[in-house]
Amino acid sequence: MLKNTLTYFVLLFNLIQCLLTEINGVSPILAFKPTLRHLHAATVIDDKLYILSGMDDTIGGIVGGTQFFYLNVSAPFNTKMPLYWHDLTSKNIVPPQIGVTAVKGGADNNTLILYGGRNLTSIESKALVYAYDTQGNAWHIPTISGENYIKRRSLTAVVDYQGKVYLFGGKLLEFDSFVNDMITLDTINFRWGKGSSTNAPTSRINYGATLLPNQNIIYIGGGNSLNESLPLDEVFIYDTNNNNWSTKKTSGLIPSNRYGLTAVLGLDGEQVIVYGGLGNKNIIINPEESLYTLNINTFEWSIPKITGNIPSCRYMHRANVIGNYMVTTFGVGYNITEDDVLLLDISDKNEFKWTTTFYPPPPTSDPAPAPPSTPSKNKSVVIGLATGFSLLCAFTIGMFFLYKRNKNRKVKVNTLHIPNGKLDNQSGQKTVETTNKVDNHDEEAKQV
């Protein structure tokens, strides 16, 4: 009962957001709607999920690649309602790119660090790294000391607790070749470094990778230069403390070969959640086989118990853990009936749940006192509160009448006599035809 009440509250909250004449300075009529995309960057900093770059094959890619926006994850939302994206495109200096990767870093751990990618225009950007100050809302190209490396793309950046980014493999832009070396970037002092390549995995792109509690990084799957999906019967561990590689054989229900997948650490710190990907010869993976967990102590694969409506298997998407959820954004492989954002509730390690309702995590610290409001802001607040109160009253009255009507209907139904067999075969199903949001995409994007 409480859960249903919370769900109704979230829906009402979203409805009020859509109907208010001004919310966060943006008119709902002019609300920003991002284009579809894949091979983009998605990074969580404080209470915002920042997204930029990527390619949308349906409109040529460049428009989506120029967009820069975020989703406020400090407030509840429902993916079946219009999401309130905040548009930062006017502040963007990053050219449209595909195959970028991004992390949170910097001295205060509130800077978006964007690395690599291939430009979607004829002019290739020479900058390897862009940095976005989330406090000052400004981009800049940092000056980085140390040996300069050739720009690469289609790799996954992983940052440790000291602000050092690990960049393994990828595809070199100038030579169009795959590599398997490890380079590092100190995001506090902005200095390049070199990791170990001894016993490293074979060259690969579009793999899954995430930081483990012991500061090791696990690398899973990916694709090679022969356009083949790589197997998941072994995973690779990079020890960031000792700068060395090791290989672990896996057991259990081993997933099929796949690339364009994502990997995140579960909330218990003992399992990695792998989602999506594309199989060999561009085989679409069945939705029931799109989600696996890997025990990082035994390296045993399993398919977790999952409830809710299982979505189509995506690839070239991005996944972030926010509060109790794995939040998946965009990608390729889903149809027009599904949402751009997927929510997997992972709070119960024994049973995951696909859901459409997001409840934000509790604040980690007491919020700072709000600055004094200006008269114009006070007026907006009063109008917003009055409108919200009116909608709440209307909602309450509507629910009351709906309750009375259902109660009366129930009384009437209980007085009817329905002969046996009259309710058989009366449900009547109809088939809904769905089509892919992205019918085809650039040959290079399929694998890189």
Tab-separated table of C-alpha atoms in Angstrom:
chain	number	residue	atom	x	y	z
A	1	MET	CA	0.000	0.000	0.000
A	2	LEU	CA	2.803	2.409	0.937
A	3	LYS	CA	4.692	1.534	-2.255
A	4	ASN	CA	1.605	2.248	-4.382
A	5	THR	CA	1.144	5.559	-2.576
A	6	LEU	CA	4.770	6.503	-3.307
A	7	THR	CA	4.307	5.576	-6.957
A	8	TYR	CA	1.219	7.797	-7.212
A	9	PHE	CA	3.211	10.577	-5.558
A	10	VAL	CA	5.981	10.286	-8.152
A	11	LEU	CA	3.438	10.396	-10.994
A	12	LEU	CA	1.765	13.435	-9.432
A	13	PHE	CA	5.160	15.061	-8.931
A	14	ASN	CA	6.025	14.577	-12.607
A	15	LEU	CA	2.581	15.842	-13.658
A	16	ILE	CA	3.018	19.001	-11.616
A	17	GLN	CA	6.428	19.524	-13.224
A	18	CYS	CA	4.885	19.262	-16.667
A	19	LEU	CA	2.036	21.688	-15.874
A	20	LEU	CA	3.892	24.430	-14.042
A	21	THR	CA	4.434	27.525	-16.174
A	22	GLU	CA	7.987	27.874	-14.961
A	23	ILE	CA	10.166	25.275	-13.328
A	24	ASN	CA	13.925	25.647	-12.983
A	25	GLY	CA	13.718	28.540	-15.407
A	26	VAL	CA	12.441	26.458	-18.348
A	27	SER	CA	8.976	26.478	-19.852
A	28	PRO	CA	7.475	22.975	-20.225
A	29	ILE	CA	6.308	23.943	-23.701
A	30	LEU	CA	9.946	24.458	-24.635
A	31	ALA	CA	11.240	21.487	-22.610
A	32	PHE	CA	14.444	19.972	-24.001
A	33	LYS	CA	14.146	16.542	-25.603
A	34	PRO	CA	17.488	14.874	-26.397
A	35	THR	CA	17.897	12.825	-29.541
A	36	LEU	CA	18.574	9.107	-29.482
A	37	ARG	CA	22.219	8.128	-29.223
A	38	HIS	CA	24.763	5.389	-28.659
A	39	LEU	CA	28.488	5.299	-27.834
A	40	HIS	CA	27.941	8.408	-25.720
A	41	ALA	CA	29.277	9.438	-22.307
A	42	ALA	CA	27.218	9.301	-19.098
A	43	THR	CA	28.700	10.421	-15.769
A	44	VAL	CA	27.197	11.007	-12.326
A	45	ILE	CA	28.490	13.985	-10.357
A	46	ASP	CA	26.733	14.944	-7.133
A	47	ASP	CA	23.019	14.701	-7.942
A	48	LYS	CA	23.248	15.040	-11.726
A	49	LEU	CA	23.607	12.481	-14.497
A	50	TYR	CA	25.512	14.270	-17.282
A	51	ILE	CA	25.243	13.002	-20.859
A	52	LEU	CA	26.941	14.193	-24.032
A	53	SER	CA	28.312	13.110	-27.408
A	54	GLY	CA	27.304	9.895	-29.146
A	55	MET	CA	25.633	9.247	-32.468
A	56	ASP	CA	22.037	9.067	-33.640
A	57	ASP	CA	21.897	7.279	-36.988
A	58	THR	CA	18.346	8.440	-37.672
A	59	ILE	CA	19.440	12.066	-38.124
A	60	GLY	CA	23.044	11.654	-39.188
A	61	GLY	CA	24.554	11.808	-35.736
A	62	ILE	CA	25.904	15.345	-35.641
A	63	VAL	CA	22.911	16.971	-33.913
A	64	GLY	CA	22.909	14.480	-31.062
A	65	GLY	CA	26.676	14.701	-30.777
A	66	THR	CA	26.537	18.415	-30.049
A	67	GLN	CA	24.007	18.089	-27.222
A	68	PHE	CA	25.064	18.307	-23.578
A	69	PHE	CA	22.486	17.820	-20.831
A	70	TYR	CA	21.790	16.303	-17.436
A	71	LEU	CA	19.053	14.611	-15.441
A	72	ASN	CA	18.478	15.676	-11.837
A	73	VAL	CA	18.601	12.491	-9.747
A	74	SER	CA	17.956	14.191	-6.394
A	75	ALA	CA	14.200	14.109	-7.115
A	76	PRO	CA	11.914	11.146	-7.865
A	77	PHE	CA	10.834	10.503	-11.443
A	78	ASN	CA	8.968	7.962	-13.528
A	79	THR	CA	10.303	6.954	-16.928
A	80	LYS	CA	6.760	6.625	-18.305
A	81	MET	CA	6.349	10.377	-17.851
A	82	PRO	CA	8.358	12.983	-19.811
A	83	LEU	CA	11.759	13.290	-18.141
A	84	TYR	CA	12.927	16.771	-17.301
A	85	TRP	CA	16.305	17.008	-19.029
A	86	HIS	CA	18.307	20.161	-18.348
A	87	ASP	CA	19.922	21.483	-21.528
A	88	LEU	CA	23.536	22.702	-21.289
A	89	THR	CA	24.236	22.621	-25.023
A	90	SER	CA	24.831	26.378	-25.180
A	91	LYS	CA	27.817	25.907	-22.854
A	92	ASN	CA	29.296	22.999	-24.823
A	93	ILE	CA	32.653	23.422	-26.582
A	94	VAL	CA	33.185	19.705	-27.266
A	95	PRO	CA	32.783	18.835	-30.965
A	96	PRO	CA	30.317	16.056	-31.838
A	97	GLN	CA	32.096	12.763	-31.181
A	98	ILE	CA	31.457	9.043	-30.968
A	99	GLY	CA	33.183	6.483	-28.760
A	100	VAL	CA	34.061	8.926	-25.973
A	101	THR	CA	34.466	7.992	-22.316
A	102	ALA	CA	34.068	10.092	-19.182
A	103	VAL	CA	34.599	9.943	-15.416
A	104	LYS	CA	34.323	12.152	-12.338
A	105	GLY	CA	37.633	13.591	-11.166
A	106	GLY	CA	39.574	16.748	-10.361
A	107	ALA	CA	40.917	18.181	-7.101
A	108	ASP	CA	37.439	18.480	-5.562
A	109	ASN	CA	36.052	15.411	-7.344
A	110	ASN	CA	33.419	17.515	-9.111
A	111	THR	CA	34.940	17.836	-12.591
A	112	LEU	CA	33.680	15.901	-15.599
A	113	ILE	CA	36.721	14.494	-17.424
A	114	LEU	CA	36.009	13.558	-21.053
A	115	TYR	CA	38.561	11.557	-23.027
A	116	GLY	CA	39.006	10.433	-26.627
A	117	GLY	CA	36.409	9.783	-29.283
A	118	ARG	CA	36.206	10.222	-33.040
A	119	ASN	CA	34.815	13.442	-34.419
A	120	LEU	CA	31.629	13.275	-36.461
A	121	THR	CA	32.741	16.210	-38.574
A	122	SER	CA	35.503	16.408	-41.164
A	123	ILE	CA	37.703	18.402	-38.785
A	124	GLU	CA	39.257	16.193	-36.112
A	125	SER	CA	39.780	17.753	-32.686
A	126	LYS	CA	43.380	17.530	-31.483
A	127	ALA	CA	42.384	17.793	-27.830
A	128	LEU	CA	42.653	14.492	-25.983
A	129	VAL	CA	40.828	15.682	-22.872
A	130	TYR	CA	38.062	18.157	-22.083
A	131	ALA	CA	37.163	19.143	-18.524
A	132	TYR	CA	33.831	20.525	-17.328
A	133	ASP	CA	33.679	22.376	-14.006
A	134	THR	CA	30.261	21.467	-12.618
A	135	GLN	CA	30.430	24.280	-10.064
A	136	GLY	CA	31.376	27.034	-12.501
A	137	ASN	CA	29.434	25.453	-15.407
A	138	ALA	CA	32.293	25.910	-17.856
A	139	TRP	CA	34.378	23.706	-20.159
A	140	HIS	CA	38.103	24.053	-20.753
A	141	ILE	CA	40.913	22.092	-22.385
A	142	PRO	CA	43.429	21.342	-19.626
A	143	THR	CA	47.185	21.521	-20.102
A	144	ILE	CA	48.529	18.056	-19.345
A	145	SER	CA	52.178	17.291	-18.603
A	146	GLY	CA	54.040	14.069	-19.338
A	147	GLU	CA	54.289	12.033	-22.508
A	148	ASN	CA	51.533	12.771	-24.988
A	149	TYR	CA	49.681	9.799	-26.450
A	150	ILE	CA	47.799	9.271	-29.681
A	151	LYS	CA	44.085	9.830	-29.313
A	152	ARG	CA	41.965	6.691	-29.116
A	153	ARG	CA	38.319	5.789	-28.866
A	154	SER	CA	35.810	3.060	-27.943
A	155	LEU	CA	37.379	2.291	-24.576
A	156	THR	CA	36.076	2.516	-21.009
A	157	ALA	CA	37.705	4.910	-18.552
A	158	VAL	CA	37.857	3.785	-14.912
A	159	VAL	CA	38.862	6.184	-12.132
A	160	ASP	CA	40.230	5.110	-8.742
A	161	TYR	CA	39.680	6.748	-5.347
A	162	GLN	CA	42.719	9.009	-5.839
A	163	GLY	CA	41.436	10.587	-9.033
A	164	LYS	CA	43.660	8.581	-11.397
A	165	VAL	CA	42.006	7.446	-14.633
A	166	TYR	CA	42.963	4.141	-16.248
A	167	LEU	CA	42.555	3.944	-20.029
A	168	PHE	CA	43.053	0.472	-21.488
A	169	GLY	CA	43.053	-0.510	-25.136
A	170	GLY	CA	40.788	1.131	-27.668
A	171	LYS	CA	41.411	2.091	-31.251
A	172	LEU	CA	44.070	4.588	-32.318
A	173	LEU	CA	42.603	7.286	-34.532
A	174	GLU	CA	45.636	8.117	-36.658
A	175	PHE	CA	46.613	4.524	-37.415
A	176	ASP	CA	43.152	2.928	-37.276
A	177	SER	CA	44.587	0.074	-35.224
A	178	PHE	CA	43.574	-1.702	-32.017
A	179	VAL	CA	45.901	-1.574	-29.004
A	180	ASN	CA	46.183	-3.287	-25.607
A	181	ASP	CA	48.351	-0.902	-23.601
A	182	MET	CA	47.394	0.955	-20.413
A	183	ILE	CA	47.780	4.703	-20.050
A	184	THR	CA	46.798	6.740	-17.000
A	185	LEU	CA	45.757	10.308	-16.306
A	186	ASP	CA	46.135	12.042	-12.958
A	187	THR	CA	43.047	14.293	-12.948
A	188	ILE	CA	44.216	16.282	-9.919
A	189	ASN	CA	47.632	17.328	-11.275
A	190	PHE	CA	46.749	16.671	-14.936
A	191	ARG	CA	49.691	14.450	-15.772
A	192	TRP	CA	49.898	11.488	-18.157
A	193	GLY	CA	51.343	8.197	-16.989
A	194	LYS	CA	51.967	4.686	-18.256
A	195	GLY	CA	50.656	1.467	-16.743
A	196	SER	CA	51.774	-2.082	-17.322
A	197	SER	CA	51.070	-4.027	-20.511
A	198	THR	CA	52.716	-7.254	-19.355
A	199	ASN	CA	50.189	-10.124	-19.470
A	200	ALA	CA	47.533	-7.669	-20.635
A	201	PRO	CA	44.441	-8.930	-22.478
A	202	THR	CA	44.419	-8.951	-26.264
A	203	SER	CA	43.547	-5.707	-28.051
A	204	ARG	CA	39.868	-4.865	-27.751
A	205	ILE	CA	37.207	-2.160	-27.836
A	206	ASN	CA	33.727	-1.628	-26.362
A	207	TYR	CA	34.340	-3.887	-23.377
A	208	GLY	CA	32.858	-3.685	-19.887
A	209	ALA	CA	35.011	-2.474	-16.984
A	210	THR	CA	34.513	-1.317	-13.410
A	211	LEU	CA	36.491	-0.631	-10.225
A	212	LEU	CA	36.305	-3.265	-7.480
A	213	PRO	CA	36.411	-2.576	-3.716
A	214	ASN	CA	40.077	-3.670	-3.501
A	215	GLN	CA	41.002	-1.059	-6.150
A	216	ASN	CA	41.431	-3.693	-8.833
A	217	ILE	CA	39.770	-3.107	-12.187
A	218	ILE	CA	37.915	-5.943	-13.919
A	219	TYR	CA	37.689	-6.071	-17.727
A	220	ILE	CA	35.006	-8.164	-19.432
A	221	GLY	CA	34.286	-9.035	-23.076
A	222	GLY	CA	34.547	-6.569	-25.947
A	223	GLY	CA	35.301	-6.800	-29.641
A	224	ASN	CA	38.511	-7.383	-31.602
A	225	SER	CA	39.880	-6.098	-34.908
A	226	LEU	CA	38.239	-9.006	-36.775
A	227	ASN	CA	34.761	-7.767	-35.809
A	228	GLU	CA	34.384	-10.696	-33.437
A	229	SER	CA	32.761	-10.613	-30.014
A	230	LEU	CA	35.126	-11.853	-27.336
A	231	PRO	CA	34.291	-14.666	-24.893
A	232	LEU	CA	33.387	-14.202	-21.217
A	233	ASP	CA	34.841	-17.508	-20.003
A	234	GLU	CA	37.720	-15.469	-18.645
A	235	VAL	CA	38.017	-11.969	-17.218
A	236	PHE	CA	41.038	-9.785	-16.667
A	237	ILE	CA	42.105	-8.027	-13.478
A	238	TYR	CA	44.354	-4.968	-13.321
A	239	ASP	CA	45.871	-4.336	-9.895
A	240	THR	CA	46.144	-0.545	-9.600
A	241	ASN	CA	48.303	-0.780	-6.470
A	242	ASN	CA	50.988	-3.019	-7.976
A	243	ASN	CA	50.392	-2.225	-11.664
A	244	ASN	CA	50.102	-5.789	-12.912
A	245	TRP	CA	47.638	-7.975	-14.808
A	246	SER	CA	46.114	-11.342	-14.000
A	247	THR	CA	43.584	-13.569	-15.766
A	248	LYS	CA	40.703	-15.350	-14.043
A	249	LYS	CA	38.843	-18.295	-15.532
A	250	THR	CA	35.101	-18.106	-14.945
A	251	SER	CA	32.549	-20.849	-14.280
A	252	GLY	CA	28.806	-21.262	-13.889
A	253	LEU	CA	26.303	-20.004	-16.483
A	254	ILE	CA	28.890	-18.321	-18.696
A	255	PRO	CA	27.325	-15.659	-20.979
A	256	SER	CA	27.761	-15.864	-24.724
A	257	ASN	CA	30.405	-13.748	-26.483
A	258	ARG	CA	29.444	-10.073	-26.577
A	259	TYR	CA	30.694	-6.543	-27.100
A	260	GLY	CA	29.112	-3.151	-26.484
A	261	LEU	CA	28.142	-4.311	-22.982
A	262	THR	CA	28.352	-2.538	-19.616
A	263	ALA	CA	29.620	-3.680	-16.222
A	264	VAL	CA	28.860	-2.090	-12.836
A	265	LEU	CA	29.611	-3.100	-9.267
A	266	GLY	CA	26.641	-4.325	-7.245
A	267	LEU	CA	25.646	-2.633	-4.019
A	268	ASP	CA	26.958	-5.539	-1.938
A	269	GLY	CA	30.458	-5.062	-3.386
A	270	GLU	CA	30.653	-8.783	-4.126
A	271	GLN	CA	29.207	-9.066	-7.620
A	272	VAL	CA	29.549	-7.334	-10.955
A	273	ILE	CA	26.367	-6.783	-12.966
A	274	VAL	CA	26.817	-7.158	-16.722
A	275	TYR	CA	24.094	-5.944	-19.047
A	276	GLY	CA	23.497	-5.940	-22.780
A	277	GLY	CA	25.863	-6.314	-25.677
A	278	LEU	CA	25.809	-7.721	-29.181
A	279	GLY	CA	26.816	-11.254	-30.103
A	280	ASN	CA	29.015	-12.594	-32.876
A	281	LYS	CA	27.939	-11.721	-36.407
A	282	ASN	CA	25.752	-8.951	-34.909
A	283	ILE	CA	23.396	-11.475	-33.316
A	284	ILE	CA	20.828	-9.813	-31.063
A	285	ILE	CA	20.908	-11.308	-27.573
A	286	ASN	CA	17.643	-12.563	-26.076
A	287	PRO	CA	16.280	-10.245	-23.355
A	288	GLU	CA	16.226	-13.162	-20.878
A	289	GLU	CA	19.983	-13.605	-21.417
A	290	SER	CA	20.907	-9.918	-21.369
A	291	LEU	CA	21.649	-9.636	-17.640
A	292	TYR	CA	24.224	-11.651	-15.678
A	293	THR	CA	26.072	-11.341	-12.394
A	294	LEU	CA	29.652	-12.398	-11.692
A	295	ASN	CA	30.720	-13.242	-8.152
A	296	ILE	CA	34.101	-11.518	-7.766
A	297	ASN	CA	35.216	-13.961	-5.055
A	298	THR	CA	34.519	-17.203	-6.932
A	299	PHE	CA	34.283	-15.780	-10.491
A	300	GLU	CA	31.111	-17.744	-11.056
A	301	TRP	CA	28.495	-16.453	-13.493
A	302	SER	CA	24.774	-16.628	-12.816
A	303	ILE	CA	21.496	-15.187	-14.070
A	304	PRO	CA	19.875	-13.413	-11.120
A	305	LYS	CA	16.219	-13.660	-10.218
A	306	ILE	CA	14.540	-10.738	-11.969
A	307	THR	CA	11.011	-9.366	-11.753
A	308	GLY	CA	9.283	-6.637	-13.722
A	309	ASN	CA	9.017	-6.197	-17.482
A	310	ILE	CA	12.297	-7.317	-19.046
A	311	PRO	CA	13.351	-4.796	-21.742
A	312	SER	CA	14.953	-5.549	-25.081
A	313	CYS	CA	18.688	-6.170	-24.970
A	314	ARG	CA	20.647	-2.984	-25.679
A	315	TYR	CA	24.207	-2.427	-26.782
A	316	MET	CA	26.495	0.605	-27.051
A	317	HIS	CA	24.532	2.017	-24.098
A	318	ARG	CA	25.845	3.360	-20.785
A	319	ALA	CA	25.065	2.228	-17.224
A	320	ASN	CA	25.609	3.992	-13.892
A	321	VAL	CA	24.753	2.986	-10.334
A	322	ILE	CA	22.711	5.730	-8.649
A	323	GLY	CA	21.321	4.978	-5.207
A	324	ASN	CA	19.517	1.627	-5.396
A	325	TYR	CA	19.399	1.521	-9.193
A	326	MET	CA	21.438	0.620	-12.222
A	327	VAL	CA	20.443	3.430	-14.567
A	328	THR	CA	20.885	2.561	-18.253
A	329	THR	CA	20.770	5.352	-20.828
A	330	PHE	CA	20.086	5.185	-24.559
A	331	GLY	CA	21.977	2.686	-26.760
A	332	VAL	CA	20.879	0.593	-29.734
A	333	GLY	CA	18.438	-2.300	-29.932
A	334	TYR	CA	15.243	-1.112	-28.281
A	335	ASN	CA	11.940	-0.277	-29.898
A	336	ILE	CA	9.572	2.696	-29.818
A	337	THR	CA	7.523	1.282	-26.947
A	338	GLU	CA	10.468	1.337	-24.537
A	339	ASP	CA	12.026	4.203	-22.620
A	340	ASP	CA	15.371	5.878	-23.295
A	341	VAL	CA	16.217	5.365	-19.612
A	342	LEU	CA	15.971	1.956	-17.935
A	343	LEU	CA	15.846	1.436	-14.167
A	344	LEU	CA	16.948	-1.799	-12.520
A	345	ASP	CA	16.381	-1.874	-8.755
A	346	ILE	CA	19.416	-3.756	-7.379
A	347	SER	CA	18.794	-3.050	-3.679
A	348	ASP	CA	18.018	-6.735	-3.047
A	349	LYS	CA	20.958	-8.820	-4.246
A	350	ASN	CA	18.750	-11.907	-4.338
A	351	GLU	CA	16.097	-10.372	-6.587
A	352	PHE	CA	16.528	-7.511	-9.045
A	353	LYS	CA	13.541	-5.666	-10.425
A	354	TRP	CA	13.014	-3.749	-13.647
A	355	THR	CA	10.948	-0.725	-12.691
A	356	THR	CA	9.884	2.676	-14.047
A	357	THR	CA	9.991	4.624	-10.792
A	358	PHE	CA	13.134	6.193	-9.345
A	359	TYR	CA	13.461	7.259	-5.722
A	360	PRO	CA	16.603	9.291	-4.991
A	361	PRO	CA	19.167	8.193	-2.423
A	362	PRO	CA	19.099	10.041	0.915
A	363	PRO	CA	21.369	13.097	1.136
A	364	THR	CA	24.872	12.311	2.366
A	365	SER	CA	25.142	15.507	4.383
A	366	ASP	CA	22.982	18.342	5.657
A	367	PRO	CA	22.188	20.738	2.818
A	368	ALA	CA	23.629	24.240	2.989
A	369	PRO	CA	21.229	27.040	3.959
A	370	ALA	CA	19.371	28.431	0.969
A	371	PRO	CA	20.241	32.030	-0.018
A	372	PRO	CA	17.561	34.691	0.475
A	373	SER	CA	15.007	34.615	-2.316
A	374	THR	CA	14.422	37.604	-4.519
A	375	PRO	CA	10.864	39.004	-4.850
A	376	SER	CA	10.504	37.525	-8.333
A	377	LYS	CA	11.611	34.114	-7.100
A	378	ASN	CA	9.220	34.383	-4.162
A	379	LYS	CA	6.404	35.075	-6.584
A	380	SER	CA	7.343	32.043	-8.680
A	381	VAL	CA	7.487	29.874	-5.572
A	382	VAL	CA	4.059	31.073	-4.406
A	383	ILE	CA	2.567	30.428	-7.839
A	384	GLY	CA	4.213	27.000	-7.996
A	385	LEU	CA	2.984	26.031	-4.532
A	386	ALA	CA	-0.535	27.277	-5.259
A	387	THR	CA	-0.618	25.348	-8.529
A	388	GLY	CA	0.766	22.227	-6.897
A	389	PHE	CA	-1.749	22.468	-4.037
A	390	SER	CA	-4.614	22.891	-6.514
A	391	LEU	CA	-3.496	19.858	-8.488
A	392	LEU	CA	-3.133	17.832	-5.310
A	393	CYS	CA	-6.666	18.776	-4.238
A	394	ALA	CA	-8.034	17.894	-7.675
A	395	PHE	CA	-6.171	14.594	-7.576
A	396	THR	CA	-7.531	13.786	-4.104
A	397	ILE	CA	-11.128	14.645	-5.076
A	398	GLY	CA	-10.799	12.612	-8.264
A	399	MET	CA	-9.505	9.598	-6.354
A	400	PHE	CA	-12.432	9.938	-3.880
A	401	PHE	CA	-15.042	9.889	-6.652
A	402	LEU	CA	-13.210	7.050	-8.384
A	403	TYR	CA	-13.323	5.105	-5.120
A	404	LYS	CA	-17.067	5.747	-4.702
A	405	ARG	CA	-17.787	4.762	-8.281
A	406	ASN	CA	-15.781	1.541	-8.008
A	407	LYS	CA	-17.496	0.753	-4.706
A	408	ASN	CA	-20.946	1.217	-6.255
A	409	ARG	CA	-19.916	-0.822	-9.267
A	410	LYS	CA	-18.672	-3.592	-7.020
A	411	VAL	CA	-22.027	-3.703	-5.224
A	412	LYS	CA	-23.839	-3.956	-8.547
A	413	VAL	CA	-21.542	-6.684	-9.869
A	414	ASN	CA	-22.067	-8.749	-6.753
A	415	THR	CA	-25.831	-8.820	-7.459
A	416	LEU	CA	-25.442	-10.163	-11.015
A	417	HIS	CA	-25.782	-13.828	-11.865
A	418	ILE	CA	-23.286	-14.895	-14.544
A	419	PRO	CA	-23.908	-18.315	-16.106
A	420	ASN	CA	-20.976	-20.724	-16.237
A	421	GLY	CA	-18.758	-20.421	-19.303
A	422	LYS	CA	-19.892	-16.935	-20.305
A	423	LEU	CA	-16.551	-15.398	-19.310
A	424	ASP	CA	-14.440	-17.854	-21.270
A	425	ASN	CA	-12.500	-16.510	-24.249
A	426	GLN	CA	-13.708	-12.963	-23.721
A	427	SER	CA	-10.371	-11.350	-22.974
A	428	GLY	CA	-9.550	-10.785	-26.636
A	429	GLN	CA	-5.873	-10.098	-27.325
A	430	LYS	CA	-4.484	-8.025	-30.106
A	431	THR	CA	-0.966	-7.934	-31.422
A	432	VAL	CA	1.040	-4.712	-31.326
A	433	GLU	CA	3.691	-4.412	-33.950
A	434	THR	CA	6.861	-2.657	-32.841
A	435	THR	CA	9.774	-1.346	-34.798
A	436	ASN	CA	13.336	-0.565	-33.827
A	437	LYS	CA	14.116	3.010	-32.862
A	438	VAL	CA	17.388	2.659	-34.747
A	439	ASP	CA	16.890	0.634	-37.885
A	440	ASN	CA	20.467	0.794	-39.006
A	441	HIS	CA	23.577	2.486	-37.923
A	442	ASP	CA	26.946	3.245	-39.358
A	443	GLU	CA	28.990	0.116	-40.025
A	444	GLU	CA	31.763	1.375	-37.824
A	445	ALA	CA	29.440	2.078	-34.917
A	446	LYS	CA	28.228	-1.521	-34.908
A	447	GLN	CA	31.610	-2.693	-33.692
A	448	VAL	CA	33.384	0.384	-32.399
